[in-house]
Short mmCIF file of C-alpha atoms in Angstrom, two decimals:
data_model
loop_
_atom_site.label_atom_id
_atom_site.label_comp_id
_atom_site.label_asym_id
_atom_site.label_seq_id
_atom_site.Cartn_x
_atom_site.Cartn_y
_atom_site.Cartn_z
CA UNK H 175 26.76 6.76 -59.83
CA UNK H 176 26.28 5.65 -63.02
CA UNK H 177 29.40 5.06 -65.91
CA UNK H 178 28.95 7.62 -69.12
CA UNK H 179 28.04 4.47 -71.40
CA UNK H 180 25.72 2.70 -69.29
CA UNK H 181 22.91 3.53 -71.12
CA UNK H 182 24.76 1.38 -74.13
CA UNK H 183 25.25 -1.27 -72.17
CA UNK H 184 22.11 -2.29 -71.05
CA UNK H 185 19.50 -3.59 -72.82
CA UNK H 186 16.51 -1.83 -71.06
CA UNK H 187 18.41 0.43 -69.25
CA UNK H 188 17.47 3.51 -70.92
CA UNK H 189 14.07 2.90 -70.24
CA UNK H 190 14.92 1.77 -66.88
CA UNK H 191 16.49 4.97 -65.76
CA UNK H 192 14.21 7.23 -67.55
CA UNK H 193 11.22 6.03 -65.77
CA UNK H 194 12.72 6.03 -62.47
CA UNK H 195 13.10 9.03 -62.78
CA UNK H 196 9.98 10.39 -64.06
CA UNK H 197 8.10 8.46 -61.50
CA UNK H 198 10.56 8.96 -58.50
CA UNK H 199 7.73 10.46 -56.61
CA UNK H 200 5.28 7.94 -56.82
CA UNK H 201 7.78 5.61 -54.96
CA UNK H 202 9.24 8.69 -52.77
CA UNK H 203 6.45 8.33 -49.75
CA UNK H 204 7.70 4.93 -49.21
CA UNK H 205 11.36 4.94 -49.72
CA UNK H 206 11.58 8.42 -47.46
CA UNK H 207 10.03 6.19 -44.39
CA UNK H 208 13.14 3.91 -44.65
CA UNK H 209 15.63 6.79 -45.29
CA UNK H 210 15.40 9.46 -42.53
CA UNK H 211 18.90 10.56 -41.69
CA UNK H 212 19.78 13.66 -40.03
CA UNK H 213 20.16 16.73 -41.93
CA UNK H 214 23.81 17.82 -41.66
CA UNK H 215 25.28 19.34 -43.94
CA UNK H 216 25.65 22.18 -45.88
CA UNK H 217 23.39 25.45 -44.64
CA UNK H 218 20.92 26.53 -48.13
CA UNK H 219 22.95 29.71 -49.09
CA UNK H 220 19.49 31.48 -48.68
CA UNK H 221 18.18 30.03 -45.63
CA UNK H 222 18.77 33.75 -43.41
CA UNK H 223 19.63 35.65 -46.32
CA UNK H 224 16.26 37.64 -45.86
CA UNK H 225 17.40 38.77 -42.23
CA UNK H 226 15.12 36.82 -39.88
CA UNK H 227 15.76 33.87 -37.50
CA UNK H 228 16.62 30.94 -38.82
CA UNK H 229 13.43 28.32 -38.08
CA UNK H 230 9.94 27.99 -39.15
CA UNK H 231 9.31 26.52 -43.02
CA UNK H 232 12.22 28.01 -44.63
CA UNK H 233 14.42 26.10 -42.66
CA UNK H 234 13.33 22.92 -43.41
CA UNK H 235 14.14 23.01 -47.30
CA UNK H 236 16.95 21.38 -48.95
CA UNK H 237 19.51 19.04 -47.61
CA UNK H 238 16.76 15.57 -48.63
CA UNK H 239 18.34 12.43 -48.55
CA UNK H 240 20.32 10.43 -51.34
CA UNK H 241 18.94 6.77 -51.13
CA UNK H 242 20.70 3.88 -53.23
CA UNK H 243 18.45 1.55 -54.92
CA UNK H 244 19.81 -1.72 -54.01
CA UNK H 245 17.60 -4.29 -56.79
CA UNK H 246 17.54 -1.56 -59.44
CA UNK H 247 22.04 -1.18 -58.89
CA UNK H 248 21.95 -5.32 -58.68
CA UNK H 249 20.80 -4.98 -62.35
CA UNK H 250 24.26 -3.17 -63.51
CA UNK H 251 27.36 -4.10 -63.98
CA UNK H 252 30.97 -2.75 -62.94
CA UNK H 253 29.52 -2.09 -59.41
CA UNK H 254 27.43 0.58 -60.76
CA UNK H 255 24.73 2.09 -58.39
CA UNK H 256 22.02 4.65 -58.85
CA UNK H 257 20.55 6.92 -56.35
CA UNK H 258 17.49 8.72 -55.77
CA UNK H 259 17.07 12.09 -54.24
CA UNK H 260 14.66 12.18 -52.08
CA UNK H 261 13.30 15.75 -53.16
CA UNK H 262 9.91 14.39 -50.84
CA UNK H 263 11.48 15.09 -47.61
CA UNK H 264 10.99 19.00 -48.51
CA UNK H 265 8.46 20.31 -46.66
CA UNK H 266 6.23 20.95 -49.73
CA UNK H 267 6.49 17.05 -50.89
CA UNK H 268 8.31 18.20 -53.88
CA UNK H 269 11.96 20.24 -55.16
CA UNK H 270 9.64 23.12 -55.83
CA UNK H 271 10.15 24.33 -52.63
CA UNK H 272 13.61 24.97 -53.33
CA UNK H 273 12.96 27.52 -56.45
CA UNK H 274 9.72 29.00 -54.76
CA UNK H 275 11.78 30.39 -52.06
CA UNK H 276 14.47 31.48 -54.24
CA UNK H 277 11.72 33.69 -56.38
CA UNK H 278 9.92 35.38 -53.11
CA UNK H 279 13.71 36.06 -51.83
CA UNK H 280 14.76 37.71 -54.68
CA UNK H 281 11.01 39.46 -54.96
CA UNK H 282 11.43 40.78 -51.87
CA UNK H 283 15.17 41.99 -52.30
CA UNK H 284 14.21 43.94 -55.19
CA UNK H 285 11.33 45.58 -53.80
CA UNK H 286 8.64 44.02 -55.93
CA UNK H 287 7.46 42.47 -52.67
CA UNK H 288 7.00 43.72 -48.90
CA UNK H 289 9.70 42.44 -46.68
CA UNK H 290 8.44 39.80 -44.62
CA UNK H 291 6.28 39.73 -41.71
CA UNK H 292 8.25 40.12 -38.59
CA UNK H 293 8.02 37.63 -36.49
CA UNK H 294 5.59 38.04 -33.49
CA UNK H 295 5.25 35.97 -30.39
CA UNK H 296 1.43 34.55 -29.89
CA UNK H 297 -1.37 36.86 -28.88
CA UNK H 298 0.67 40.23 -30.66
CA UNK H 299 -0.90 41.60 -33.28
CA UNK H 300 0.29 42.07 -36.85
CA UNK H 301 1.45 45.60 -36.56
CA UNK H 302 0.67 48.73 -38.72
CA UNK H 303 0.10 48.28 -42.47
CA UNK H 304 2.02 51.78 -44.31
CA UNK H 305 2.46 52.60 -47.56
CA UNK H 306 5.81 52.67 -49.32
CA UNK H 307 8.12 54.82 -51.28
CA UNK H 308 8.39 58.17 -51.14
CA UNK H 309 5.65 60.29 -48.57
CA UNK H 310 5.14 57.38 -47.26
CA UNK H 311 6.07 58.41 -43.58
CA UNK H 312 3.03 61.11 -43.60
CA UNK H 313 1.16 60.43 -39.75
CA UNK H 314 -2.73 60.97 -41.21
CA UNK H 315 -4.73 57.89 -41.26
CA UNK H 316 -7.21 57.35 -43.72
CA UNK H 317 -9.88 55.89 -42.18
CA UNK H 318 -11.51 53.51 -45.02
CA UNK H 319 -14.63 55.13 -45.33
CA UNK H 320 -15.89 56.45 -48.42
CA UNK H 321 -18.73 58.78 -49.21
CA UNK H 322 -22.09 56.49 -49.86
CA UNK H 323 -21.79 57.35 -53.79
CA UNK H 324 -17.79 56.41 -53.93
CA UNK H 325 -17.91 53.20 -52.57
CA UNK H 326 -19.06 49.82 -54.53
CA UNK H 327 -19.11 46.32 -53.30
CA UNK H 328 -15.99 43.97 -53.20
CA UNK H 329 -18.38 41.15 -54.72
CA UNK H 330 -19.20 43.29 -57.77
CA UNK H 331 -15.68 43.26 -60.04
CA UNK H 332 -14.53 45.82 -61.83
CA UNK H 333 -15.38 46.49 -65.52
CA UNK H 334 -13.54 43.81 -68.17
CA UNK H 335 -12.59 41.34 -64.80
CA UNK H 336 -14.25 37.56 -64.98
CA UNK H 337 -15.84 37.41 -61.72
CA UNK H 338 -13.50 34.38 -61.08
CA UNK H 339 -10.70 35.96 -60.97
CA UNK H 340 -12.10 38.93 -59.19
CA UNK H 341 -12.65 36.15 -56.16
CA UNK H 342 -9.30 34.74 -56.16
CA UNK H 343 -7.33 38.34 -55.96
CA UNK H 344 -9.94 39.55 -53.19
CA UNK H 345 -9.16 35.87 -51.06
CA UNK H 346 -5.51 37.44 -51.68
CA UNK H 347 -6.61 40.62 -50.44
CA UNK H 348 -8.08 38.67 -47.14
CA UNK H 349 -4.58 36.84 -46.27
CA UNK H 350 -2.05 39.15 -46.96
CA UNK H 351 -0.73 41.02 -43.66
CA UNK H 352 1.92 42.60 -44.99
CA UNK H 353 0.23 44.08 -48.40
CA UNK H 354 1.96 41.67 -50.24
CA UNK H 355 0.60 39.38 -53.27
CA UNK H 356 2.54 36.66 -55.00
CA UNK H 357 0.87 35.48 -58.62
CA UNK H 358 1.60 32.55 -60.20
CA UNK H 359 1.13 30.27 -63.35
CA UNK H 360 1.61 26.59 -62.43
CA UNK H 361 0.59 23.19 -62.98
CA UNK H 362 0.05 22.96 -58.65
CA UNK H 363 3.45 21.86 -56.88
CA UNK H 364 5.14 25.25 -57.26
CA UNK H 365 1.73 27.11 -56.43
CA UNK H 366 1.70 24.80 -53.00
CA UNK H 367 4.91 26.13 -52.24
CA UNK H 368 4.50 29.65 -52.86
CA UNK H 369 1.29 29.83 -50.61
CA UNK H 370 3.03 28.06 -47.99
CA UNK H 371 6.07 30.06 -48.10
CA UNK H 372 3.10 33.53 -48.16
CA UNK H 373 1.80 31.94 -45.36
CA UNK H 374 4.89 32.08 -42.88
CA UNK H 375 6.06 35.68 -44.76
CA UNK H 376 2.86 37.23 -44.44
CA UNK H 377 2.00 37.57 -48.15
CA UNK H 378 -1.38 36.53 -49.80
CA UNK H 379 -0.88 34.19 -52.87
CA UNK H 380 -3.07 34.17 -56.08
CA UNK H 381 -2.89 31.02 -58.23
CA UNK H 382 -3.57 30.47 -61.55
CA UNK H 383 -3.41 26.77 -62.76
CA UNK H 384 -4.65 24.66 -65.82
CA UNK H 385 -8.12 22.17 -65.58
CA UNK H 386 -6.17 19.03 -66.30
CA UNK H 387 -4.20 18.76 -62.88
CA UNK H 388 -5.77 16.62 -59.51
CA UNK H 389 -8.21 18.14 -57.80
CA UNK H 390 -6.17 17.77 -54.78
CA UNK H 391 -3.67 20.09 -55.72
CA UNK H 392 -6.68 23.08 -56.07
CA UNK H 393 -8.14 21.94 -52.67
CA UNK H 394 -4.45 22.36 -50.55
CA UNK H 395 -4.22 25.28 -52.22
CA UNK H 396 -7.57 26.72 -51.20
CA UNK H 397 -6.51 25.53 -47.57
CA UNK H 398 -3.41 27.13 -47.68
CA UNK H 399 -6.09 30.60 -47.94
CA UNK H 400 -4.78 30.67 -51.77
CA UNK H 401 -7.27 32.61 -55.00
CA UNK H 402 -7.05 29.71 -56.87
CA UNK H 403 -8.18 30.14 -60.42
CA UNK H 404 -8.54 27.28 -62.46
CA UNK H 405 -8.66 27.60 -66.65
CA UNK H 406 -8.71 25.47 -69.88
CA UNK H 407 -5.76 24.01 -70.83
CA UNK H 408 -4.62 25.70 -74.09
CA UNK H 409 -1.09 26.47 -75.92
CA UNK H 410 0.96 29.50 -74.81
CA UNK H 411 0.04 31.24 -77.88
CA UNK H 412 -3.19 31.72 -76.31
CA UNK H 413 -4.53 34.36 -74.16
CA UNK H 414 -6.46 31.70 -71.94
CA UNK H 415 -2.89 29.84 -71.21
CA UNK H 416 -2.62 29.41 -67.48
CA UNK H 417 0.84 31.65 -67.55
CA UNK H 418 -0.61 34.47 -69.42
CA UNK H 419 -3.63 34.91 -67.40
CA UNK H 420 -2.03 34.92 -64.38
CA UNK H 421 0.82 37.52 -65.98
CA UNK H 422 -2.92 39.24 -66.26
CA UNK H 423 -4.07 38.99 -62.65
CA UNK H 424 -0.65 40.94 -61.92
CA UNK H 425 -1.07 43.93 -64.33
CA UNK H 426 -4.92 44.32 -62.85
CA UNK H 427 -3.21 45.02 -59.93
CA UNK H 428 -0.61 46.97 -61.18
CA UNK H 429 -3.07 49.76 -62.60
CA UNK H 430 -7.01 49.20 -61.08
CA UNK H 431 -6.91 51.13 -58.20
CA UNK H 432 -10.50 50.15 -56.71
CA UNK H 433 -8.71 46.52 -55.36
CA UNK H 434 -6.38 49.13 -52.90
CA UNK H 435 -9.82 50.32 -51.59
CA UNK H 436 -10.91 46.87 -51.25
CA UNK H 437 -7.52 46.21 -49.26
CA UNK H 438 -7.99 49.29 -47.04
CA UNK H 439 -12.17 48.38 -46.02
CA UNK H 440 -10.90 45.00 -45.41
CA UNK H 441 -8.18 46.25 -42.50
CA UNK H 442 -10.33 48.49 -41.39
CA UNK H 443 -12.86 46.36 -40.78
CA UNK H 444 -10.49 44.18 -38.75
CA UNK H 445 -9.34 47.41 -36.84
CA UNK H 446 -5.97 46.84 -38.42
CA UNK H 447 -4.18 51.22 -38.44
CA UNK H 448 -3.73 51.96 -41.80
CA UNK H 449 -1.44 54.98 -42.58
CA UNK H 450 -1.49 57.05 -45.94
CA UNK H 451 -1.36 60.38 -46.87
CA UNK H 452 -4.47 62.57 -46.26
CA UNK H 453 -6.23 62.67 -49.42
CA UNK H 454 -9.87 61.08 -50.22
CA UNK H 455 -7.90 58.74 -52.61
CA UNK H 456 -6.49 55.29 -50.69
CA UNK H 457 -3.10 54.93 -50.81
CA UNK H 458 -1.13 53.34 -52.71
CA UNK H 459 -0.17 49.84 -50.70
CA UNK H 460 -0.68 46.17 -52.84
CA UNK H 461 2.55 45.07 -54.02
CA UNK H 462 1.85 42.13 -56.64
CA UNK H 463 4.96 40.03 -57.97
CA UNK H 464 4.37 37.58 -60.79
CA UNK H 465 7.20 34.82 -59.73
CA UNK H 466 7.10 33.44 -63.69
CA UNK H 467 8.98 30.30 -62.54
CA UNK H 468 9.50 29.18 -66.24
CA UNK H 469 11.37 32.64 -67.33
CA UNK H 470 12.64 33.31 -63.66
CA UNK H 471 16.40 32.49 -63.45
CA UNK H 472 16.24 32.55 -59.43
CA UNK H 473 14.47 29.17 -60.51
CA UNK H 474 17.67 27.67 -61.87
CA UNK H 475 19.87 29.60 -59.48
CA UNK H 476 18.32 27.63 -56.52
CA UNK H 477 19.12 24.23 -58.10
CA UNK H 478 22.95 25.53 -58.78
CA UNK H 479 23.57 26.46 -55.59
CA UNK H 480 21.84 24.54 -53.67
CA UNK H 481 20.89 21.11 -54.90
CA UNK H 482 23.67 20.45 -56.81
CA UNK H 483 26.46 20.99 -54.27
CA UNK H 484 24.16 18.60 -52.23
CA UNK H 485 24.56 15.86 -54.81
CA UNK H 486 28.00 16.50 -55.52
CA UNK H 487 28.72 16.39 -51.78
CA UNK H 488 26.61 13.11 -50.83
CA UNK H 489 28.46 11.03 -53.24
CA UNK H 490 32.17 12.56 -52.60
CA UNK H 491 32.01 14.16 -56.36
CA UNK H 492 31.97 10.63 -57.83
CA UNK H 493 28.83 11.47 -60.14
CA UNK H 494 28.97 10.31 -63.60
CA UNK H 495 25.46 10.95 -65.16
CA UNK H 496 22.28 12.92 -63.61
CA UNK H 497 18.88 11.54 -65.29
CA UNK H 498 15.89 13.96 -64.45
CA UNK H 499 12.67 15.11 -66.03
CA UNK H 500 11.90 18.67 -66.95
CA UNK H 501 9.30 21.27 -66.59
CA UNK H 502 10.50 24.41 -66.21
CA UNK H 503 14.07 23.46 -66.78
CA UNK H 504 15.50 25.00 -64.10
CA UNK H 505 16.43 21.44 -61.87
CA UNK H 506 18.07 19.70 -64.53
CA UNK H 507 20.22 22.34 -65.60
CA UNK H 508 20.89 24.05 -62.75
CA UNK H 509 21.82 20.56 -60.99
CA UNK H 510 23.59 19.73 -64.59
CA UNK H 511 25.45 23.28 -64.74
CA UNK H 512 26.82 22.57 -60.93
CA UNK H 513 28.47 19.15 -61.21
CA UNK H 514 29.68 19.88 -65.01
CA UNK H 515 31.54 23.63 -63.74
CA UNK H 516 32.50 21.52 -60.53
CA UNK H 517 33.97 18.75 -62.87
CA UNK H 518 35.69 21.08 -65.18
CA UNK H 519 37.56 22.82 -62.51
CA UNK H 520 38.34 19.63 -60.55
CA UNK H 521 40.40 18.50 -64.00
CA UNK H 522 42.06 21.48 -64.31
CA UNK H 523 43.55 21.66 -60.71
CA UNK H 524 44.34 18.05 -61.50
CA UNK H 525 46.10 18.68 -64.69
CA UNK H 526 48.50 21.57 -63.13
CA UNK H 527 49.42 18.96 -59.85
CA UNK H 528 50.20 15.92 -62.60
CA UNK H 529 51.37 17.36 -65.50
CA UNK H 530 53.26 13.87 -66.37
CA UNK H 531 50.49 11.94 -66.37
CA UNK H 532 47.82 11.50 -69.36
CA UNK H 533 45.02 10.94 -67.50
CA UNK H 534 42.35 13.34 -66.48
CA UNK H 535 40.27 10.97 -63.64
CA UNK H 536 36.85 10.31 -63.74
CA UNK H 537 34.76 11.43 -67.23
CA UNK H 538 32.61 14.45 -67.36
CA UNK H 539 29.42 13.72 -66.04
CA UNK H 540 26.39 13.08 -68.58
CA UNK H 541 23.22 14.77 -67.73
CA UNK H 542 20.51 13.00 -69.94
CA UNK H 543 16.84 14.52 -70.00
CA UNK H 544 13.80 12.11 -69.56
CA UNK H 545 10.73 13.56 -71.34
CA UNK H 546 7.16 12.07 -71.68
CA UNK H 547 4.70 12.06 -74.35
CA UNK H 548 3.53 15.30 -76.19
CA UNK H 549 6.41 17.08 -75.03
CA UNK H 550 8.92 18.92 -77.53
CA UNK H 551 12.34 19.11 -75.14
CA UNK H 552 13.07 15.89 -76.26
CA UNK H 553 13.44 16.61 -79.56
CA UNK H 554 15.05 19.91 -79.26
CA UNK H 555 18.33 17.55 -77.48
CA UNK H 556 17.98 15.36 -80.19
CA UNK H 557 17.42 16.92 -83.11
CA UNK H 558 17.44 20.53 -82.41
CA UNK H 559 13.69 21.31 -83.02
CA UNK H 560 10.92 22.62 -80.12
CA UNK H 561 8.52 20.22 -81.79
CA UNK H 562 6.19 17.28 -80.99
CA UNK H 563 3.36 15.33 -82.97
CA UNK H 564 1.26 15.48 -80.61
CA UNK H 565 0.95 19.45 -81.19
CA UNK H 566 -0.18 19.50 -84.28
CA UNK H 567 -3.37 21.64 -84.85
CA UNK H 568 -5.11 18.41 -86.41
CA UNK H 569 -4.13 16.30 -83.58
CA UNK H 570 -4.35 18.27 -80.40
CA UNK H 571 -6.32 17.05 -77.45
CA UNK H 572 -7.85 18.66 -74.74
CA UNK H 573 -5.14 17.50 -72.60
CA UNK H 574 -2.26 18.29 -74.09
CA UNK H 575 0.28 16.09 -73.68
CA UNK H 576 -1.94 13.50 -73.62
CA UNK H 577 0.38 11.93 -70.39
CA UNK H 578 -0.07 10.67 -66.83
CA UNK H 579 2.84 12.63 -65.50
CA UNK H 580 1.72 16.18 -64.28
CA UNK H 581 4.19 19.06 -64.27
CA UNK H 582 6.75 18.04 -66.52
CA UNK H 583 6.77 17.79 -70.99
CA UNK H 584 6.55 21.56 -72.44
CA UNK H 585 5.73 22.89 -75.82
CA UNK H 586 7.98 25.89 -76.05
CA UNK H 587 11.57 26.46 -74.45
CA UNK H 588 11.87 28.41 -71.63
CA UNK H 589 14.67 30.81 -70.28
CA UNK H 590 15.95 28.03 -67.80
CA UNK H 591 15.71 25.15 -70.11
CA UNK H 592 17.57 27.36 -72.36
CA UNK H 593 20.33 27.84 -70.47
CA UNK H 594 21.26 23.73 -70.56
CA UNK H 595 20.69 23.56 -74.61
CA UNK H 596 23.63 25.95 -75.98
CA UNK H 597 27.76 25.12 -75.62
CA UNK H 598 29.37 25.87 -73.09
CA UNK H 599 33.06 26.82 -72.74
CA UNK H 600 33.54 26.27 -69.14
CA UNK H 601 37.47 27.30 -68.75
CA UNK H 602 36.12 30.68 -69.94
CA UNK H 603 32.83 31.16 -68.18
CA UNK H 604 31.15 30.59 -65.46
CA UNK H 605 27.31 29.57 -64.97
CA UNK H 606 27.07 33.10 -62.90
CA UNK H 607 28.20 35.00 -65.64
CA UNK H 608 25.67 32.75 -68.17
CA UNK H 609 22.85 33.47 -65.85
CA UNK H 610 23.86 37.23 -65.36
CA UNK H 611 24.26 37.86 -68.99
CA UNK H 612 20.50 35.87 -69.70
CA UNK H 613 18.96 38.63 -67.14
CA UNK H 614 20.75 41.59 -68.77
CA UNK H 615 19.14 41.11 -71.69
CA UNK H 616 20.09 37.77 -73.08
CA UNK H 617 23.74 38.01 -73.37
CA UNK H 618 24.29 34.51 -72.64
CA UNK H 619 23.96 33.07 -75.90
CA UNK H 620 27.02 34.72 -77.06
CA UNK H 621 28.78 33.78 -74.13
CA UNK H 622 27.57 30.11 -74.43
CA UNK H 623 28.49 29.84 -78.28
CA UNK H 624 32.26 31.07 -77.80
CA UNK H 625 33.87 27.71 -78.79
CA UNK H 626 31.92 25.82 -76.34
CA UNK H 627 32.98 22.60 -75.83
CA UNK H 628 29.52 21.12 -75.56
CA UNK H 629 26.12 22.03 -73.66
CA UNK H 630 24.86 21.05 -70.43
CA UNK H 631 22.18 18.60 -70.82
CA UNK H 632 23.47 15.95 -73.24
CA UNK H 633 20.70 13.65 -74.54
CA UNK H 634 17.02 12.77 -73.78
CA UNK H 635 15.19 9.89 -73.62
CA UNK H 636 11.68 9.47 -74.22
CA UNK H 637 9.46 6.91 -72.48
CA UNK H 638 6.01 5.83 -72.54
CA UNK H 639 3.50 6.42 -70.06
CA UNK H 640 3.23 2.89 -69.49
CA UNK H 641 7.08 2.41 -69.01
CA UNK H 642 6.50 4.36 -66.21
CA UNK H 643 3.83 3.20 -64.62
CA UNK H 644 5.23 -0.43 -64.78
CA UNK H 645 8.93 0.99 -62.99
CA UNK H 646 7.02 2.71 -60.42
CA UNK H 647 4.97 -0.46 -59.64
CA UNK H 648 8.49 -2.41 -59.36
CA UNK H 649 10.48 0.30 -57.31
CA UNK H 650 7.63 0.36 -54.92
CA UNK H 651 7.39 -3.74 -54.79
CA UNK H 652 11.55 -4.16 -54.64
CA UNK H 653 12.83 -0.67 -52.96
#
């Protein structure tokens, strides 16, 4: 609970702040260990949205612990304190979880995915696999077998496919029980949560993520019985950029048929009853969903409705400034667009009961992005401008951002980070009708310039890699 100028008062501060936030989960496995609490509270407005019991992973996200940081508060003055949310005590490690099942939820409610696998008690099977849509009910079986001069091997891929990612859609292919395949572009953490969301849904996950991430990240990944597909780092401009090749994977399987026969000689193999309808052609049954978390507003919804009203709730609605890091966007201002619309409202219920009096209570909270090197958001809040040094044709590296932090700093500006950089005239709008007029077909800019009284993110800070490294080694040695 920071004060709106705090960042003026203190010498270091901004620095201070910044980096605990950037590096919150380097000191998160520790802190966590001293701050298990029960987890009442608020239900996730998703958690049996999709129909099934409430229990297994799903259940488990959201509602992390708020922990005060007692020699980093001892620093401030007024009786200022600053909190962490502990977005570790997710099931995934990470907040990713949160926006991960948001995207399959809303996959699978518009029919771009399977519904999810029904629960079964041990030693059931998995059921019949059926096509869907219209014929669908038809009782033939097609058997999987195809004449000696129709059928080719899985290991050979289809004309124009890298063999690569030929592998990873097949090890899709393999895990998927209810003909189901999420695709993905991601730096690792959202990928992790996606494939361990498929694995409790039923859905096979394909991954496509850039060379410059841990190695760790890759292996989980390929434990979780993810296609991972690993490719050079590039700009988004390129066709190699981890995002557009995996928005690739998803149109292969949109149009090459010969992966559905693939499917079918796999189940059949297994013994699994595969319906279709008659002909010598296999049906019609993959279902691929690219979950585009940077240009999916499900991303930011999950932080509005969810994490937000957590924050707001753990501290009574005292919150006075949110500092956060950003990679897709969709945390900071979905968190940002809940306590700001929360505030808003508060002070105008406040101003119809006192009328009399002048003042309005606490000030609006200040939501301040942290960004590290190579990164352009920074300087978009600033100065308006999507642009870095660091990207300059002359100068760019093979990693890069040229940063330690992994998953956060982008180059372009995304439909969720848009969202938080445009004004905002809350006593008109709400951040529903922002977010439904974005996925109508961009709408929301109108809505967001109509004498907005200012936009949701505030001002950035940017820090050094080393600024972080030296906070995390202190939060971890005092915290």
């Amino acid at each position: 609970k920071t004060s709106p100028n705090i960042f003026s008062k203190l010498g270091m501060a901004p620095s201070i702040a910044a980096a605990t936030a950037l590096t919150a989960s380097l000191a998160a496995s520790l802190l966590v260990l001293a701050a298990v609490r029960s987890r009442k509270g608020r239900p996730c407005p998703e958690s049996e949205s999709d129909g099934r019991a409430a229990g297994g992973y799903e259940s488990v996200i959201g509602n992390t612990p708020l922990v005060r940081l007692p020699a980093v508060s001892s620093l401030l003055p007024d009786g200022v304190s600053i909190y962490l949310k502990m977005e570790s005590g997710n099931p995934g490690g990470t907040g990713k979880d949160r926006a991960a099942r948001s995207m399959v939820l809303d996959a699978e409610r518009r029919g771009t995915l399977p519904p999810p696998l029904a629960p079964s008690r041990p030693g059931e099977g998995g059921g019949t696999i059926g096509t869907s849509g219209p014929g669908s009910g038809a009782a033939s079986k097609w058997n999987g077998k195809a004449r000696s001069d129709e059928s080719t091997s899985d290991t050979v891929p289809p004309d124009c496919i890298p063999p690569e990612m030929h592998a990873a859609i097949l090890t899709a292919l393999r895990n998927t029980r209810t003909h189901g395949i999420i695709i993905e572009g991601t730096s690792g953490s959202t990928g992790i949560s996606l494939a361990s969301l498929a694995c409790t849904r039923g859905h096979g996950t394909v991954v496509v993520m850039p060379d410059d991430q841990s190695s760790q990240k890759s292996d989980l990944l390929r434990r979780l019985g993810c296609g991972v597909l690993v490719v050079r780092n590039c700009g988004i401009s390129n066709p190699g950029h981890y995002v557009n090749v995996a928005r690739r994977v998803w149109e292969v399987l949109q149009v090459e048929r010969r992966y559905d026969d693939s499917y079918l000689r796999m189940k059949s193999r297994s013994g699994a009853e595969v319906k279709g309808d008659g002909g010598r052609q296999a049906p019609r049954l993959i279902r691929a969903a690219f979950m585009d978390q940077f240009e999916n507003l499900s991303n930011v919804m999950s932080h509005y409705t969810a994490t937000g009203p957590e924050i707001r709730d753990q501290l009574d609605g005292r919150v006075d400034a949110f500092v956060m890091s950003s990679g897709t966007g969709g945390t900071i201002v979905g968190v940002g667009a809940c306590l700001k619309e929360g505030w808003h409202r508060e002070t105008k219920r406040r101003r119809k009961r006192t009328t009399t009096t002048g003042g309005t209570g606490r000030p609006e909270p200040r939501i301040v992005l942290v960004d590290p090197p190579g990164s352009s958001l920074y300087n978009r809040i600033k100065f308006g401008v999507a642009y870095a040094s660091q990207q300059s044709e002359r100068r760019l590296r093979r990693h890069r951002y040229d940063t330690l932090a992994e998953g956060i700093g982008l180059d372009r500006i995304t439909a969720n980070f848009a969202l938080g950089c445009r004004p905002v005239d809350w006593d008109q709008v709400s951040f529903n009708e922002l977010v439904r007029g974005a996925d109508q077909g961009g709408q929301a800019s109108s809505l967001q310039r109509r004498g907005g009284s200012g936009s949701i993110i505030d001002d950035a800070l940017s820090i050094t890699d080393q600024q972080a490294v030296v906070t995390a080694h202190s939060l971890l040695r005092h915290e």
